[in-house]
XYZ file of C-alpha atoms in Angstrom:
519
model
C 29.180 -13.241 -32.552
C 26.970 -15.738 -30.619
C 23.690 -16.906 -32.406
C 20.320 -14.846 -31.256
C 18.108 -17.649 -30.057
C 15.317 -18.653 -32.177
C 12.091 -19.571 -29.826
C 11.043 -18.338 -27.079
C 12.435 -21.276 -24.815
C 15.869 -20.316 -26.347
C 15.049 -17.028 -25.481
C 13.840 -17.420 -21.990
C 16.842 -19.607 -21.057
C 19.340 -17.239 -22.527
C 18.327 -14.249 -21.090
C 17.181 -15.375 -17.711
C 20.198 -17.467 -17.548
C 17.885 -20.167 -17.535
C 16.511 -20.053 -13.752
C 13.066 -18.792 -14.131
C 12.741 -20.088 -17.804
C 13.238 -24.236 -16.361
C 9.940 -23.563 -14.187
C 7.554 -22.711 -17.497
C 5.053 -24.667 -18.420
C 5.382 -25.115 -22.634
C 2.218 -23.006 -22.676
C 3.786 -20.024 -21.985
C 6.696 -20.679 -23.721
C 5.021 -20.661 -26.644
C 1.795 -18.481 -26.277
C 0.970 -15.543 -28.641
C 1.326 -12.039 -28.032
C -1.420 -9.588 -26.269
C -2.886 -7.672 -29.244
C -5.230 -5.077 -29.746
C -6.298 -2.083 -27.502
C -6.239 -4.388 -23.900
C -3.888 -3.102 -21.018
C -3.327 -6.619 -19.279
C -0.972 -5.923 -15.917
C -0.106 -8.634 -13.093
C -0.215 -8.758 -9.367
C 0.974 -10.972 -7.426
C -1.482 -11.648 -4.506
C -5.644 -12.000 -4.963
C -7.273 -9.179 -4.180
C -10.301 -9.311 -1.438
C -12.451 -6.181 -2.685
C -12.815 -3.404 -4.786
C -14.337 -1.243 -2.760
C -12.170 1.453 -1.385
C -14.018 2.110 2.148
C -12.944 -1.697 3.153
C -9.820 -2.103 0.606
C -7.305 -4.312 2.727
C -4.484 -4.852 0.072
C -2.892 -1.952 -1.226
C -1.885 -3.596 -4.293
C -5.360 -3.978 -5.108
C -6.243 -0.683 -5.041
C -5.536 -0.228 -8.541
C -9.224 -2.205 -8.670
C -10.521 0.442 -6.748
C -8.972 3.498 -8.593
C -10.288 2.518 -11.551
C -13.612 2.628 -10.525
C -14.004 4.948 -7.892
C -12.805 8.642 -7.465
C -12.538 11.005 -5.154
C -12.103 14.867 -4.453
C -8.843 14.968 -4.304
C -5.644 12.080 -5.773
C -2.178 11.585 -5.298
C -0.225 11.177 -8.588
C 2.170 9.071 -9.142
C 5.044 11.388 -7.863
C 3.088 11.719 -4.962
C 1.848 15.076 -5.303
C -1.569 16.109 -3.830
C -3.932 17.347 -6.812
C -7.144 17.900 -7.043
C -9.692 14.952 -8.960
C -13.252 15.176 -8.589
C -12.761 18.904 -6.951
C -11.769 21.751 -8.857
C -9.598 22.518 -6.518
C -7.768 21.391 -2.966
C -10.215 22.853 -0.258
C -10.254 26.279 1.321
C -9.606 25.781 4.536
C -10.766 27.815 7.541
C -8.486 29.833 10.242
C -9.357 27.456 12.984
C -8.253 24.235 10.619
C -11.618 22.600 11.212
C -13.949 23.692 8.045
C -13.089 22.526 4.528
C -14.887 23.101 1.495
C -14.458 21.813 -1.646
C -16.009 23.162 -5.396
C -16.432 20.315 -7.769
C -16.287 19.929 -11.097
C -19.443 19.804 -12.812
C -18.550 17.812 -15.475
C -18.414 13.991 -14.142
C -21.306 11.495 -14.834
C -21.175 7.716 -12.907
C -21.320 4.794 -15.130
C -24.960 5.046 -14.775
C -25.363 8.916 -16.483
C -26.525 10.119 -13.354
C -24.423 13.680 -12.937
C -22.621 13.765 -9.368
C -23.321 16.728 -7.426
C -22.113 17.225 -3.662
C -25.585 15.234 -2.798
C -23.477 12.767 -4.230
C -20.599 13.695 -2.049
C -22.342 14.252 1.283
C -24.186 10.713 1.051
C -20.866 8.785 0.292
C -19.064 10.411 3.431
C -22.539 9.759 5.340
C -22.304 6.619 4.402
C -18.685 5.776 5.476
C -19.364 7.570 9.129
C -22.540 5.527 9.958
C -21.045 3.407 12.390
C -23.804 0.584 11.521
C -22.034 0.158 8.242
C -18.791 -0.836 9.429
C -16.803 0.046 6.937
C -12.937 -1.076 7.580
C -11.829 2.881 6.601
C -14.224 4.835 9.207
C -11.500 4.808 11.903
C -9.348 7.357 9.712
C -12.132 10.075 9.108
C -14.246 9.438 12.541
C -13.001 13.434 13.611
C -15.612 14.460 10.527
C -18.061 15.626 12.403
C -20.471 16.712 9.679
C -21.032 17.583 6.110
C -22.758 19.941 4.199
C -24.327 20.361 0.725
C -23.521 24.555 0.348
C -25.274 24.072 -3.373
C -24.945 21.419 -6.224
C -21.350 21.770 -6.518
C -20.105 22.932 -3.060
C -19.647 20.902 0.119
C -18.269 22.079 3.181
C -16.730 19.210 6.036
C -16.382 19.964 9.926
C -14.080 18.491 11.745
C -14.433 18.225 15.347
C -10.904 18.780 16.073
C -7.582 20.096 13.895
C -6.990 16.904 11.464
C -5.139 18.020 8.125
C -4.031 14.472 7.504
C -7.697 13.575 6.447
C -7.718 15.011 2.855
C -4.379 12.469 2.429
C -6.265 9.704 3.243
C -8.633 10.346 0.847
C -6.783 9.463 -1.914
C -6.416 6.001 -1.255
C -8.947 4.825 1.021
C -12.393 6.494 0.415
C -15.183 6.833 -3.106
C -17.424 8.889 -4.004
C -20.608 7.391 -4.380
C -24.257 8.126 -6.010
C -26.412 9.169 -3.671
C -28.593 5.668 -2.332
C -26.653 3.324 -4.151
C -25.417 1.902 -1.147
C -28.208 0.657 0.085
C -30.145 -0.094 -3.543
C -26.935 -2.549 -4.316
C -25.440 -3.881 -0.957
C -22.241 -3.991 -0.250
C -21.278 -6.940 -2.028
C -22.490 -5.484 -5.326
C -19.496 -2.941 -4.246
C -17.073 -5.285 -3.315
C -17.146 -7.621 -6.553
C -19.129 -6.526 -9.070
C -19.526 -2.445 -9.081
C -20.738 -1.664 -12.227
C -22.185 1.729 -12.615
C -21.278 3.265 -9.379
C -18.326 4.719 -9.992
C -16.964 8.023 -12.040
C -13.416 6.959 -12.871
C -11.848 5.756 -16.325
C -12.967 2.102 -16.086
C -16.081 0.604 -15.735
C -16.253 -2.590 -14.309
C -16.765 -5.732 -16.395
C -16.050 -8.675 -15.025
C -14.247 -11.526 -11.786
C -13.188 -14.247 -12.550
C -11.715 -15.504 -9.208
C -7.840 -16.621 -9.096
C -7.680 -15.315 -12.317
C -8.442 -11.466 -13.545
C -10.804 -8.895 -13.170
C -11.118 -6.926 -16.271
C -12.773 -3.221 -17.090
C -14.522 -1.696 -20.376
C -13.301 1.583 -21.102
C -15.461 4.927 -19.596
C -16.250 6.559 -22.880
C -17.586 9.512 -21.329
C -14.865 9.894 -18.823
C -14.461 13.896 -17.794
C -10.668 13.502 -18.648
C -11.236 14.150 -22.112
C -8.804 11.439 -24.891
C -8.522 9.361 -21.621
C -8.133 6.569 -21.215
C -5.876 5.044 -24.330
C -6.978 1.284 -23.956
C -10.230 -0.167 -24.642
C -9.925 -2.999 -22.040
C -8.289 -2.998 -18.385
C -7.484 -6.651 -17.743
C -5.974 -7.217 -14.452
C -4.201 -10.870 -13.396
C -3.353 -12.222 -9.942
C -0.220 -14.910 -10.717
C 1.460 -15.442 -7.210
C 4.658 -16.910 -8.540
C 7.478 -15.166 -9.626
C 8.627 -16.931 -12.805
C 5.373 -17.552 -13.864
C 4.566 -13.188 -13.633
C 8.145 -12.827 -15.407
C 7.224 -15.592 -18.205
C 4.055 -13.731 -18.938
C 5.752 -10.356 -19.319
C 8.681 -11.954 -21.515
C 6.355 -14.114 -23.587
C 3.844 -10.733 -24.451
C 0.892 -12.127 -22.920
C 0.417 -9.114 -20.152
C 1.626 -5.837 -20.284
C 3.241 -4.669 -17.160
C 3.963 -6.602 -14.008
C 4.384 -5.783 -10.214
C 6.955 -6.871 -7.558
C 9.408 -8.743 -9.983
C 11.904 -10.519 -8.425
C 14.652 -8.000 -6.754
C 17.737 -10.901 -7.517
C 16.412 -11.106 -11.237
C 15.010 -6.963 -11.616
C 18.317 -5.507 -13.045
C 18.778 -8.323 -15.470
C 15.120 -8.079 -16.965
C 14.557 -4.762 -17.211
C 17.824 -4.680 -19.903
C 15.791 -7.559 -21.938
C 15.342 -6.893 -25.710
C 11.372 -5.742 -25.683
C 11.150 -4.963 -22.111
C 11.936 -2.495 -19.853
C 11.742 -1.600 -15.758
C 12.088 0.892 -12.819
C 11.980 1.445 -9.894
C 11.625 4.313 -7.280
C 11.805 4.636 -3.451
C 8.400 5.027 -1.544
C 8.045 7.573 1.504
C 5.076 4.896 2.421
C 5.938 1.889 2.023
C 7.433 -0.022 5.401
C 8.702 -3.631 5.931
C 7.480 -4.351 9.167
C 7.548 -6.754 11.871
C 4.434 -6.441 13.984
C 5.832 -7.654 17.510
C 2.703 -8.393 19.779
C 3.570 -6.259 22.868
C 1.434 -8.486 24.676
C 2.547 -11.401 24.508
C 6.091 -12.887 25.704
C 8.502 -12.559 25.167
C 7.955 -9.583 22.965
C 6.198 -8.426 26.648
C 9.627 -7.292 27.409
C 10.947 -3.604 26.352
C 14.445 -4.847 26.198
C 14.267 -8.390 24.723
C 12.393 -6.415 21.851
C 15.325 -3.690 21.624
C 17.719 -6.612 21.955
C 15.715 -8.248 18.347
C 16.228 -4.700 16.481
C 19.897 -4.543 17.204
C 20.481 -8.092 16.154
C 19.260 -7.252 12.972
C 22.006 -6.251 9.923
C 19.142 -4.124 7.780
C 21.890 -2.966 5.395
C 22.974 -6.413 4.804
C 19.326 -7.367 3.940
C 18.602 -4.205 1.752
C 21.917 -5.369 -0.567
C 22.152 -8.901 -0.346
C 18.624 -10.038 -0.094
C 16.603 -6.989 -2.041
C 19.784 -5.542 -4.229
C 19.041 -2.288 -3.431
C 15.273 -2.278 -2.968
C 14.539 -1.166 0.575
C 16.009 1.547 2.356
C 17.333 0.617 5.267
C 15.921 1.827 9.082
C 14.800 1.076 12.133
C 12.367 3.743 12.923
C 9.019 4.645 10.840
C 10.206 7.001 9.000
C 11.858 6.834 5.488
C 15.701 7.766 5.540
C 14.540 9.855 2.470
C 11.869 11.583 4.323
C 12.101 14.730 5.429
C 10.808 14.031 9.019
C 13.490 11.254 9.316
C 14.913 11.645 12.658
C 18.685 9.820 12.012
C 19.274 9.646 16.321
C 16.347 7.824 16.749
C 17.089 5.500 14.355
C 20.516 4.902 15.907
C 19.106 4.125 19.015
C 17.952 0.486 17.209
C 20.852 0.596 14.552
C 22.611 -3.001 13.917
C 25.077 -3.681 16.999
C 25.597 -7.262 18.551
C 26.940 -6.263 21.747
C 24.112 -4.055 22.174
C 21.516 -6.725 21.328
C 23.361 -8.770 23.866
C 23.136 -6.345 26.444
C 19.763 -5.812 26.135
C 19.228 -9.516 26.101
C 20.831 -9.693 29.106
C 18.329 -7.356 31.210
C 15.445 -8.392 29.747
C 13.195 -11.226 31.625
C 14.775 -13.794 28.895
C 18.548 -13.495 29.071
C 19.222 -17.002 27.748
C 17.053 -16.210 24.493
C 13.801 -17.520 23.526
C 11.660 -18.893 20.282
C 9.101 -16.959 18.580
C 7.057 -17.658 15.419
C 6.940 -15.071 12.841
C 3.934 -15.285 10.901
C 4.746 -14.398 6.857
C 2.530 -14.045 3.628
C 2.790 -16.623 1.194
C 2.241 -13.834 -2.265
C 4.975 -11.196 -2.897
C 3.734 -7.880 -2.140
C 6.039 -5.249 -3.317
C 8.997 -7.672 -1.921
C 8.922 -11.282 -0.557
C 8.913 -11.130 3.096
C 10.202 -15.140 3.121
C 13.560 -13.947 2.000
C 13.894 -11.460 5.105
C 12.659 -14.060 7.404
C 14.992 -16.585 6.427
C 17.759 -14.162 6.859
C 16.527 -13.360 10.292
C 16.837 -16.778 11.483
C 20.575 -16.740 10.627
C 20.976 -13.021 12.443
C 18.709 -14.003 15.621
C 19.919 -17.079 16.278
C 23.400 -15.673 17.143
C 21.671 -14.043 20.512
C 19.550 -17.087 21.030
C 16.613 -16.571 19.906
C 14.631 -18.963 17.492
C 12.304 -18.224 14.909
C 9.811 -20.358 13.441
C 8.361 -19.527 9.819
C 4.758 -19.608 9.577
C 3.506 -19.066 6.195
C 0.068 -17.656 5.351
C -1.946 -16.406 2.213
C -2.494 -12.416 2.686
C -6.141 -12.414 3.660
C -5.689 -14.968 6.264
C -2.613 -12.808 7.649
C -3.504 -9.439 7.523
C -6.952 -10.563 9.455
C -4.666 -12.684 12.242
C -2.618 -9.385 12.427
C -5.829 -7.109 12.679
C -7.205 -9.216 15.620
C -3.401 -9.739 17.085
C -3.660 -13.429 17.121
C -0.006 -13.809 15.705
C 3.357 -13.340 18.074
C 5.140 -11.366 15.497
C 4.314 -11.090 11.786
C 6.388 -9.971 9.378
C 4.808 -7.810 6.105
C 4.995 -4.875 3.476
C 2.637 -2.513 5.065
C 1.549 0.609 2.481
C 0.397 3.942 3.175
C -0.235 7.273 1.291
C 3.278 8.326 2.333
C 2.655 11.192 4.711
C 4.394 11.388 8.198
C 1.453 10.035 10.920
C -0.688 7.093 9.360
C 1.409 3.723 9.973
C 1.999 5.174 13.026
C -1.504 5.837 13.781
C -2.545 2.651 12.330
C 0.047 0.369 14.139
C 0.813 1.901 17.631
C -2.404 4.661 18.394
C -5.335 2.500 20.487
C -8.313 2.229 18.366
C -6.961 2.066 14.500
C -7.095 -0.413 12.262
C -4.289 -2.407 12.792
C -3.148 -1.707 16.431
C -3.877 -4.607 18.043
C -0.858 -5.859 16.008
C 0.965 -4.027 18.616
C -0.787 -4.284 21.478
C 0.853 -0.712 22.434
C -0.487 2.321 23.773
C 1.578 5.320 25.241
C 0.013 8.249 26.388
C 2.848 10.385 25.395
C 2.782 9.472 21.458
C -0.872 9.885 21.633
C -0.396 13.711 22.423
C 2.344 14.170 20.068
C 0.007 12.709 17.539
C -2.551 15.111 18.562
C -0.342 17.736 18.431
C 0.820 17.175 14.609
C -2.627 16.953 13.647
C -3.318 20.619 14.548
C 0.240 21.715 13.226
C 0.669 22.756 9.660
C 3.848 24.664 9.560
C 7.021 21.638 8.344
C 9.495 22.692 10.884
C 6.993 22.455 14.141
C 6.024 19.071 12.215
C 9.910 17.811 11.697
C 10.356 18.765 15.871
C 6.841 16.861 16.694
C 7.420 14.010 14.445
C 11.018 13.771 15.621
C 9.869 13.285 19.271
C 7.782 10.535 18.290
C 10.408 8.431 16.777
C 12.197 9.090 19.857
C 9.406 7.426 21.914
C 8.860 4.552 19.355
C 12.610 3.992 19.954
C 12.744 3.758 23.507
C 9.976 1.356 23.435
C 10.375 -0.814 20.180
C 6.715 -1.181 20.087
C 7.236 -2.289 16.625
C 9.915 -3.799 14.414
C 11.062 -2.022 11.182
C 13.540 -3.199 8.453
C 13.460 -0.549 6.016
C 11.105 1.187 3.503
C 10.685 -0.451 0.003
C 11.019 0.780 -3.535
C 8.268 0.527 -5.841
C 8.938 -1.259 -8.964
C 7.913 -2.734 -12.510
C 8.645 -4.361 -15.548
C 6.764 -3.702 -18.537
C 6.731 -3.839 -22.329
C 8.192 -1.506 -24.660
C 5.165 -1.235 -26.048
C 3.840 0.090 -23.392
C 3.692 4.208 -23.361
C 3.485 6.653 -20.932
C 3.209 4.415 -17.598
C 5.069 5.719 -14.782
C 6.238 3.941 -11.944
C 4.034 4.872 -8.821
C 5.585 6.505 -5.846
C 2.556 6.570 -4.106
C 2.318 2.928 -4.236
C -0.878 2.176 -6.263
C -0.493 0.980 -10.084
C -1.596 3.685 -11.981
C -3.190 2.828 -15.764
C -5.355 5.460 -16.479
C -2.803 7.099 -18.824
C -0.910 4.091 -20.268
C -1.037 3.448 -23.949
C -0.774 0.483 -25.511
């Protein structure tokens, strides 16, 4: 029987095989163990804000969720629950009035109790076009809300819009009434301490480095949460995230390595998952108006060059599910012809080559992020290269950090970029978002069809799943005639994390969720 090494360089290098361990600083390698009551976890891109209404980095949100609450929360088998409501909303025959009881048992950090004042003013706040808040375009058909008494509020839509209360989830707060405007928004974005109801209070930044949280110790989730301390690190490289986790210095970790996950997770002391997402989409935002991605069949000619299997085995061992449509495979509103239509066929993506305005190929630069986020984008990109350049076309790598990307991609400055894009993992907001005039991100697109627009209008006022499976089947259909918008697959969330480490459950709905890990 082989010796069992005897320091933690030993150990690195013979359980790593050696390939992350020769990047470590000594530091690392011989750093002490995390003690006490402190949850310390690791991302691996910086995060731009904490507050929810302009969150940009989905990642991040686990900032955000710590703080802030809302009346409703997906968790983490994403299942719809009430939060800060007692209850999901009654909603009214014509689909337009919700109202919501709330629990009257929540104080913000401050003491102040939150009532549906509370409520009303946050929402207010979010609609006020003045305020620009980054969110707004996703709850714009909320046409008013009402305070019904101290723990009642009733919302009216203008229009049938049941994906709304989804949304909330992930990308609104709830608020005390005037704090807003008493702190400024940068008070919310960086330092938001006593604004918020949820399970941490915020403590302290420390840029390109961690933000950290005291625990809520009158949190209305009574024994909750276990730690005393949140701390939460941004380390960009992979071996350096993995040497923390191995070394006991953080807790649990976010997008390891796919080539390295299945190896890691067996390490003595640490263990890993990982589950498929129904909202999380490797994308390649093609800029519909600019050339040659102008050109419907020089972009159908791109998705058929591209072997997606190939990259879900080989480049993310299992990690993504492969498709060309947005839709998960594992969704139930998957629509398996549509997705054929841009399945992996060279002659095909010849063919289509061949009609398009740039039958002899072309070059086009594919802007990628530098951080991992939930997968590494470079290692898809570089495999494009290979599977593009057999139909001619080039592809030059242009590497960004995320906030300088996602903001090129908002204002459609790039040609095509390439990135993880996250959502709350219902059927109609990355479409929305990437291909409906007027969202967030669709100038990354550049596309606008009259005929998904009314589809999308349709699903919003539908409720029943099979009219939904039809509508949202039609729309892939479109999406695939057009290619407004590349997709490689839909990624699996994973971790690593320390056996120490109790009761933590890999998200499905994306976000990192601490509030019930113990340590």
């Amino acid at each position: 029987m082989a010796n069992l090494p005897t320091n933690r360089r030993e150990f690195l290098a013979a359980g790593a095989g050696g390939a992350l361990a020769s990047l470590l600083p000594s530091s690392l390698l011989y750093a002490q163990p995390n003690n006490g009551k402190t949850l310390t976890v690791v991302l691996p891109s910086n995060p731009i804000t904490i507050d929810p209404i302009n969150q940009l980095n989905h990642d991040a949100m686990i900032l955000g969720q710590t703080v802030f609450e809302n009346l409703v929360e997906y968790d983490a088998d994403g299942v719809l629950k009430p939060q800060l409501a007692k209850a999901l909303p009654t909603i009214s025959a014509d689909k337009k009035t919700y109202t919501f009881e709330l629990r009257d048992d929540v104080t913000f950090h401050n003491g102040k109790k939150m009532t549906a004042e509370d409520v009303k003013y946050s929402f207010d706040y979010l609609l006020d076009a003045n305020n620009k808040a980054l969110r707004r375009p996703l709850f714009t058909k909320i046409a008013k809300v009402t305070v019904l008494d101290p723990l009642k509020v009733q919302f009216e839509l203008s229009e049938p819009y049941g994906q709304w209360v989804y949304f909330l989830t992930k990308y609104m707060g709830i608020f005390p009434a005037g704090s807003r405007k008493e702190h400024g928004d940068d008070y919310f974005k960086s330092k938001p301490a006593g604004v918020g109801t949820g399970f941490g209070i915020f403590e302290e930044w420390k840029p390109n480095d961690s933000i950290s949280f005291k625990k809520n110790p009158n949190y209305w989730r009574k024994g909750l949460p276990a730690w005393d301390r949140l701390v939460v690190k941004m380390i960009p490289e992979d071996a350096t995230r993995v040497a923390y986790l191995l070394t006991g210095q953080v807790d649990i970790i976010s997008a390891p390595p796919p080539r390295e996950f299945n190896r890691l997770k067996t390490m003595p002391n640490v263990t890993g998952a990982s589950r498929p997402t129904l909202g999380g989409a490797l994308l390649m935002f093609t800029n519909t108006l600019k050339p040659p991605l102008d050109d419907v069949n020089f972009r159908k000619a791109l998705s058929c060059a591209i072997d997606r299997k190939t990259i879900a085995d080989k480049v993310y061992y299992g990690l993504l599910d492969p498709t060309g449509v947005l839709a998960p495979p594992r969704g139930w509103w998957f629509n398996p012809e549509a997705d054929k239509e841009l399945a992996f066929d060279l002659d095909r993506a010849k063919e289509f080559l061949a009609k398009s305005k740039y039958p002899n190929g072309a070059e086009i630069d594919i802007s990628i992020q530098a951080e991992p986020y939930l997968l590494d984008t470079k290692d898809a990109a570089i495999f494009l290269q290979a599977q593009l350049a057999k139909i001619g076309v080039k592809i030059n790598l242009k590497v960004y950090e995320f906030s300088v990307l996602i903001q090129q991609i908002a204002r459609g400055e790039h040609q095509m970029a390439m990135q993880v894009f996250m959502s709350p993992g219902e059927p109609t907001y990355i479409v929305a978002n990437t291909v409906i005039p007027g969202q967030f991100l669709s100038k990354s697109t550049g596309y606008d069809n009259p005929e998904l627009a009314a589809l999308m209008a349709a699903a919003f006022a539908e409720t029943e799943q099979a009219k939904l499976k039809e509508i949202y089947g039609k729309m892939q259909m479109v999406m695939a005639k057009d290619a407004p918008i590349g997709v490689l697959g839909f990624v699996h969330a994973s971790n690593l994390w320390r056996q120490g480490v109790q009761d933590f459950k890999v998200n499905q709905a994306l976000t990192m969720s601490v509030g019930e890990v113990k340590v």
